[in-house]
Amino acid sequence: MFDKNSPIGVLDSGIGGFSVVRQVQKLLPEEDLIYFGDGAHIPYGNHSEGTIIAMARYMFEYMESQGVKALLVACNTISCVIDRCQDAVSCPTFNAVQAGADAVAGLDVEKVGVISTVFTHNARCYPRRILAQSPRKMVVLSCGCPDLARLVEHNLGNPDGMAEVEDDLRQELDHMVLEDKIQCCVLGCTHYPLVEDSIRKLYPGLLLVDPAEEMARELARCLEERGLKRETGKAGTLNIRTTGSVEEYALRARQVGLERVESVEFYPPMEL
Ligand code: DGL
């Protein structure tokens, strides 16, 4: 069971969910966070649905064993199959796709672009959810990027690698932005907000939607309503678990500006 002093879980296929942790640390600085990144199996976006569900459930079960009071499914790819995972935890869950669609519903735009992994794109969950809850007529264009998440995961902070990221961004986004003239672009994979500065540089003036901001707000509202907000007057901690490289995760956490990292430890991956 959980109470107001229990930690909050954040999970992702890799380091992308650090973009969500960053927002939660800003909005709810007293909360303790546990992060799980499945570095051994990234990229999720190129796996089959059955494999994604099995790998996601493995992380959900870990979070349940830690007694989290809320679980943020930062990974958009997992968010597309969340209805087949969430019975593995007893706490409230929040997912990136719902948060992204909620954020778009509040915008005064007619043509929306979504960039995501290939799985998220093929699942059509963004267009479906955005159209289902939009109060006005909207056109939603979607683009699946097979390599972008992996490139961001391993190249953040490395100038040559970032040039490769920017080439890939141009290849994937030019058409939607320059030809189709989308009015806003949903960053439908947690890795993409980590290179938001590059996207802004390539497409100045394009409105970007980072579902992480909405997810943090929805979490804050829920904790408040349920009396689950931690109010100790002390800053919360962040403990990171990964099935990938501990050194790489520690470095990326610093690069992204995460605060109060108490530990970065290896956790054995699920065998595929
Ligand atoms: N960061 C994940 C997402 O939001 C997926 C990246 C991947 O593992 O393919 O979809």
GROMACS .gro file of C-alpha atoms and ligand atoms in nm:
model
  282
    1MET     CA    1   0.000   0.000   0.000
    2PHE     CA    2   0.105   0.358  -0.048
    3ASP     CA    3   0.058   0.687   0.140
    4LYS     CA    4   0.161   1.051   0.096
    5ASN     CA    5   0.524   0.972   0.180
    6SER     CA    6   0.555   0.695  -0.081
    7PRO     CA    7   0.764   0.765  -0.388
    8ILE     CA    8   0.636   0.841  -0.739
    9GLY     CA    9   0.747   0.611  -1.021
   10VAL     CA   10   0.852   0.727  -1.367
   11LEU     CA   11   0.930   0.473  -1.639
   12ASP     CA   12   1.056   0.481  -1.993
   13SER     CA   13   1.237   0.264  -2.244
   14GLY     CA   14   1.552   0.471  -2.188
   15ILE     CA   15   1.663   0.814  -2.071
   16GLY     CA   16   1.378   0.993  -2.252
   17GLY     CA   17   1.168   0.998  -1.936
   18PHE     CA   18   1.424   1.232  -1.780
   19SER     CA   19   1.226   1.503  -1.963
   20VAL     CA   20   0.929   1.407  -1.743
   21VAL     CA   21   1.137   1.388  -1.423
   22ARG     CA   22   1.263   1.740  -1.498
   23GLN     CA   23   0.906   1.875  -1.505
   24VAL     CA   24   0.800   1.685  -1.191
   25GLN     CA   25   1.105   1.806  -0.997
   26LYS     CA   26   1.014   2.163  -1.097
   27LEU     CA   27   0.648   2.139  -0.997
   28LEU     CA   28   0.667   1.901  -0.699
   29PRO     CA   29   1.014   1.946  -0.546
   30GLU     CA   30   0.932   1.764  -0.222
   31GLU     CA   31   0.840   1.434  -0.388
   32ASP     CA   32   1.072   1.132  -0.389
   33LEU     CA   33   1.104   0.980  -0.736
   34ILE     CA   34   1.208   0.638  -0.863
   35TYR     CA   35   1.305   0.620  -1.229
   36PHE     CA   36   1.327   0.303  -1.436
   37GLY     CA   37   1.485   0.310  -1.784
   38ASP     CA   38   1.500  -0.013  -1.982
   39GLY     CA   39   1.832   0.065  -2.149
   40ALA     CA   40   1.889  -0.301  -2.240
   41HIS     CA   41   1.588  -0.306  -2.473
   42ILE     CA   42   1.572   0.040  -2.625
   43PRO     CA   43   1.438   0.127  -2.883
   44TYR     CA   44   1.092   0.003  -2.785
   45GLY     CA   45   0.937   0.169  -3.090
   46ASN     CA   46   1.073  -0.099  -3.323
   47HIS     CA   47   0.953  -0.401  -3.114
   48SER     CA   48   0.628  -0.596  -3.163
   49GLU     CA   49   0.321  -0.512  -2.954
   50GLY     CA   50   0.341  -0.835  -2.751
   51THR     CA   51   0.706  -0.773  -2.662
   52ILE     CA   52   0.639  -0.410  -2.565
   53ILE     CA   53   0.358  -0.519  -2.332
   54ALA     CA   54   0.576  -0.787  -2.168
   55MET     CA   55   0.869  -0.546  -2.117
   56ALA     CA   56   0.638  -0.274  -1.987
   57ARG     CA   57   0.471  -0.510  -1.740
   58TYR     CA   58   0.814  -0.605  -1.606
   59MET     CA   59   0.876  -0.238  -1.520
   60PHE     CA   60   0.524  -0.189  -1.381
   61GLU     CA   61   0.579  -0.487  -1.150
   62TYR     CA   62   0.905  -0.337  -1.028
   63MET     CA   63   0.726  -0.011  -0.949
   64GLU     CA   64   0.450  -0.198  -0.764
   65SER     CA   65   0.715  -0.375  -0.555
   66GLN     CA   66   0.849  -0.030  -0.458
   67GLY     CA   67   0.504   0.079  -0.335
   68VAL     CA   68   0.475   0.386  -0.557
   69LYS     CA   69   0.177   0.617  -0.497
   70ALA     CA   70   0.153   0.723  -0.863
   71LEU     CA   71   0.310   0.595  -1.183
   72LEU     CA   72   0.404   0.818  -1.474
   73VAL     CA   73   0.428   0.622  -1.797
   74ALA     CA   74   0.661   0.865  -1.966
   75CYS     CA   75   0.712   0.642  -2.270
   76ASN     CA   76   0.463   0.724  -2.546
   77THR     CA   77   0.513   0.382  -2.701
   78ILE     CA   78   0.408   0.209  -2.377
   79SER     CA   79   0.126   0.462  -2.336
   80CYS     CA   80  -0.029   0.317  -2.654
   81VAL     CA   81  -0.070  -0.022  -2.481
   82ILE     CA   82  -0.132   0.099  -2.126
   83ASP     CA   83  -0.474  -0.068  -2.105
   84ARG     CA   84  -0.290  -0.401  -2.112
   85CYS     CA   85  -0.038  -0.311  -1.841
   86GLN     CA   86  -0.203  -0.102  -1.577
   87ASP     CA   87  -0.360  -0.390  -1.386
   88ALA     CA   88  -0.001  -0.464  -1.271
   89VAL     CA   89  -0.008  -0.164  -1.034
   90SER     CA   90  -0.252  -0.053  -0.765
   91CYS     CA   91  -0.179   0.322  -0.781
   92PRO     CA   92  -0.311   0.585  -1.024
   93THR     CA   93  -0.129   0.597  -1.358
   94PHE     CA   94  -0.066   0.885  -1.599
   95ASN     CA   95   0.046   0.843  -1.955
   96ALA     CA   96   0.219   1.060  -2.209
   97VAL     CA   97  -0.026   1.017  -2.497
   98GLN     CA   98  -0.326   1.120  -2.287
   99ALA     CA   99  -0.132   1.418  -2.150
  100GLY     CA  100  -0.023   1.521  -2.501
  101ALA     CA  101  -0.380   1.498  -2.632
  102ASP     CA  102  -0.508   1.697  -2.331
  103ALA     CA  103  -0.248   1.968  -2.399
  104VAL     CA  104  -0.350   1.995  -2.767
  105ALA     CA  105  -0.720   2.023  -2.678
  106GLY     CA  106  -0.643   2.353  -2.505
  107LEU     CA  107  -0.474   2.509  -2.810
  108ASP     CA  108  -0.625   2.731  -3.075
  109VAL     CA  109  -0.487   2.539  -3.375
  110GLU     CA  110  -0.633   2.351  -3.671
  111LYS     CA  111  -0.338   2.159  -3.811
  112VAL     CA  112  -0.141   1.951  -3.564
  113GLY     CA  113   0.170   1.743  -3.633
  114VAL     CA  114   0.287   1.456  -3.413
  115ILE     CA  115   0.637   1.305  -3.424
  116SER     CA  116   0.683   0.975  -3.249
  117THR     CA  117   0.832   0.628  -3.274
  118VAL     CA  118   0.714   0.406  -3.558
  119PHE     CA  119   0.505   0.197  -3.315
  120THR     CA  120   0.322   0.502  -3.176
  121HIS     CA  121   0.265   0.630  -3.530
  122ASN     CA  122   0.126   0.297  -3.655
  123ALA     CA  123  -0.095   0.257  -3.347
  124ARG     CA  124  -0.263   0.593  -3.439
  125CYS     CA  125  -0.326   0.660  -3.071
  126TYR     CA  126  -0.238   1.030  -3.090
  127PRO     CA  127  -0.468   1.118  -3.385
  128ARG     CA  128  -0.747   0.911  -3.230
  129ARG     CA  129  -0.724   1.069  -2.886
  130ILE     CA  130  -0.668   1.423  -3.012
  131LEU     CA  131  -0.965   1.404  -3.248
  132ALA     CA  132  -1.187   1.237  -2.987
  133GLN     CA  133  -1.146   1.515  -2.737
  134SER     CA  134  -1.089   1.820  -2.951
  135PRO     CA  135  -1.365   2.077  -2.920
  136ARG     CA  136  -1.298   2.203  -3.276
  137LYS     CA  137  -1.224   2.054  -3.617
  138MET     CA  138  -0.859   1.956  -3.643
  139VAL     CA  139  -0.634   1.783  -3.891
  140VAL     CA  140  -0.373   1.562  -3.725
  141LEU     CA  141  -0.067   1.453  -3.922
  142SER     CA  142   0.165   1.193  -3.779
  143CYS     CA  143   0.522   1.094  -3.857
  144GLY     CA  144   0.702   0.784  -3.725
  145CYS     CA  145   1.079   0.824  -3.678
  146PRO     CA  146   1.262   0.488  -3.677
  147ASP     CA  147   1.598   0.614  -3.552
  148LEU     CA  148   1.555   0.942  -3.367
  149ALA     CA  149   1.505   0.811  -3.010
  150ARG     CA  150   1.815   0.593  -3.032
  151LEU     CA  151   2.022   0.879  -3.175
  152VAL     CA  152   1.915   1.111  -2.892
  153GLU     CA  153   1.971   0.841  -2.628
  154HIS     CA  154   2.335   0.796  -2.721
  155ASN     CA  155   2.440   1.136  -2.857
  156LEU     CA  156   2.318   1.398  -2.615
  157GLY     CA  157   2.593   1.651  -2.546
  158ASN     CA  158   2.824   1.519  -2.819
  159PRO     CA  159   2.858   1.776  -3.104
  160ASP     CA  160   2.915   1.521  -3.384
  161GLY     CA  161   2.629   1.306  -3.258
  162MET     CA  162   2.402   1.609  -3.227
  163ALA     CA  163   2.472   1.698  -3.591
  164GLU     CA  164   2.346   1.349  -3.676
  165VAL     CA  165   2.036   1.410  -3.459
  166GLU     CA  166   1.969   1.737  -3.644
  167ASP     CA  167   2.007   1.570  -3.986
  168ASP     CA  168   1.756   1.308  -3.879
  169LEU     CA  169   1.517   1.572  -3.743
  170ARG     CA  170   1.528   1.757  -4.076
  171GLN     CA  171   1.467   1.439  -4.269
  172GLU     CA  172   1.164   1.353  -4.057
  173LEU     CA  173   1.014   1.697  -3.996
  174ASP     CA  174   1.083   1.913  -4.302
  175HIS     CA  175   0.781   1.791  -4.493
  176MET     CA  176   0.528   1.837  -4.212
  177VAL     CA  177   0.660   2.180  -4.115
  178LEU     CA  178   0.756   2.333  -4.450
  179GLU     CA  179   0.510   2.169  -4.693
  180ASP     CA  180   0.210   2.071  -4.481
  181LYS     CA  181   0.253   2.377  -4.261
  182ILE     CA  182   0.150   2.231  -3.927
  183GLN     CA  183   0.075   2.494  -3.660
  184CYS     CA  184   0.211   2.295  -3.370
  185CYS     CA  185   0.411   1.979  -3.321
  186VAL     CA  186   0.355   1.728  -3.042
  187LEU     CA  187   0.682   1.576  -2.926
  188GLY     CA  188   0.530   1.230  -2.908
  189CYS     CA  189   0.836   1.048  -2.777
  190THR     CA  190   1.003   1.137  -2.449
  191HIS     CA  191   1.343   1.159  -2.610
  192TYR     CA  192   1.249   1.450  -2.834
  193PRO     CA  193   1.202   1.720  -2.566
  194LEU     CA  194   1.565   1.653  -2.470
  195VAL     CA  195   1.663   1.805  -2.808
  196GLU     CA  196   1.398   2.077  -2.805
  197ASP     CA  197   1.665   2.346  -2.852
  198SER     CA  198   1.772   2.184  -3.180
  199ILE     CA  199   1.410   2.162  -3.299
  200ARG     CA  200   1.355   2.531  -3.213
  201LYS     CA  201   1.674   2.625  -3.398
  202LEU     CA  202   1.566   2.431  -3.711
  203TYR     CA  203   1.205   2.554  -3.707
  204PRO     CA  204   1.189   2.891  -3.529
  205GLY     CA  205   0.837   2.991  -3.434
  206LEU     CA  206   0.691   2.637  -3.450
  207LEU     CA  207   0.479   2.577  -3.141
  208LEU     CA  208   0.604   2.264  -2.962
  209VAL     CA  209   0.392   2.054  -2.726
  210ASP     CA  210   0.582   1.855  -2.463
  211PRO     CA  211   0.336   1.612  -2.296
  212ALA     CA  212   0.564   1.605  -1.991
  213GLU     CA  213   0.445   1.948  -1.878
  214GLU     CA  214   0.079   1.845  -1.885
  215MET     CA  215   0.157   1.511  -1.720
  216ALA     CA  216   0.328   1.686  -1.428
  217ARG     CA  217   0.028   1.919  -1.389
  218GLU     CA  218  -0.218   1.626  -1.397
  219LEU     CA  219  -0.009   1.444  -1.137
  220ALA     CA  220  -0.001   1.751  -0.910
  221ARG     CA  221  -0.381   1.787  -0.932
  222CYS     CA  222  -0.437   1.419  -0.853
  223LEU     CA  223  -0.205   1.418  -0.549
  224GLU     CA  224  -0.374   1.731  -0.418
  225GLU     CA  225  -0.726   1.587  -0.464
  226ARG     CA  226  -0.640   1.254  -0.302
  227GLY     CA  227  -0.445   1.403  -0.012
  228LEU     CA  228  -0.130   1.229  -0.138
  229LYS     CA  229   0.099   1.530  -0.175
  230ARG     CA  230   0.419   1.502   0.025
  231GLU     CA  231   0.467   1.809   0.244
  232THR     CA  232   0.769   1.757   0.463
  233GLY     CA  233   0.940   2.087   0.389
  234LYS     CA  234   1.237   1.882   0.265
  235ALA     CA  235   1.353   1.841  -0.096
  236GLY     CA  236   1.274   1.498  -0.243
  237THR     CA  237   1.528   1.253  -0.386
  238LEU     CA  238   1.568   1.076  -0.720
  239ASN     CA  239   1.677   0.712  -0.741
  240ILE     CA  240   1.751   0.579  -1.089
  241ARG     CA  241   1.739   0.213  -1.194
  242THR     CA  242   1.844   0.096  -1.537
  243THR     CA  243   1.888  -0.229  -1.723
  244GLY     CA  244   2.146  -0.040  -1.934
  245SER     CA  245   2.470   0.140  -1.855
  246VAL     CA  246   2.485   0.298  -1.508
  247GLU     CA  247   2.763   0.535  -1.621
  248GLU     CA  248   2.564   0.656  -1.920
  249TYR     CA  249   2.250   0.717  -1.712
  250ALA     CA  250   2.446   0.909  -1.447
  251LEU     CA  251   2.601   1.126  -1.718
  252ARG     CA  252   2.269   1.189  -1.895
  253ALA     CA  253   2.098   1.279  -1.566
  254ARG     CA  254   2.362   1.549  -1.514
  255GLN     CA  255   2.335   1.672  -1.873
  256VAL     CA  256   1.957   1.703  -1.849
  257GLY     CA  257   1.994   1.893  -1.520
  258LEU     CA  258   1.817   1.647  -1.290
  259GLU     CA  259   1.852   1.728  -0.924
  260ARG     CA  260   1.911   1.539  -0.600
  261VAL     CA  261   2.015   1.212  -0.764
  262GLU     CA  262   2.068   0.978  -0.468
  263SER     CA  263   2.164   0.663  -0.660
  264VAL     CA  264   2.201   0.519  -1.010
  265GLU     CA  265   2.196   0.139  -1.001
  266PHE     CA  266   2.176  -0.154  -1.238
  267TYR     CA  267   1.862  -0.369  -1.242
  268PRO     CA  268   1.860  -0.700  -1.434
  269PRO     CA  269   1.670  -0.682  -1.764
  270MET     CA  270   1.381  -0.908  -1.855
  271GLU     CA  271   1.500  -1.192  -2.076
  272LEU     CA  272   1.345  -1.176  -2.422
  273DGL     N1  273   1.094   0.727  -2.544
  273DGL     C1  274   0.999   0.635  -2.591
  273DGL     C2  275   0.868   0.699  -2.629
  273DGL     O1  276   0.830   0.794  -2.572
  273DGL     C3  277   1.038   0.544  -2.697
  273DGL     C4  278   1.174   0.541  -2.753
  273DGL     C5  279   1.197   0.399  -2.795
  273DGL     O2  280   1.236   0.323  -2.708
  273DGL     O3  281   1.174   0.366  -2.912
  273DGL     O4  282   0.799   0.653  -2.714
   0.00000   0.00000   0.00000
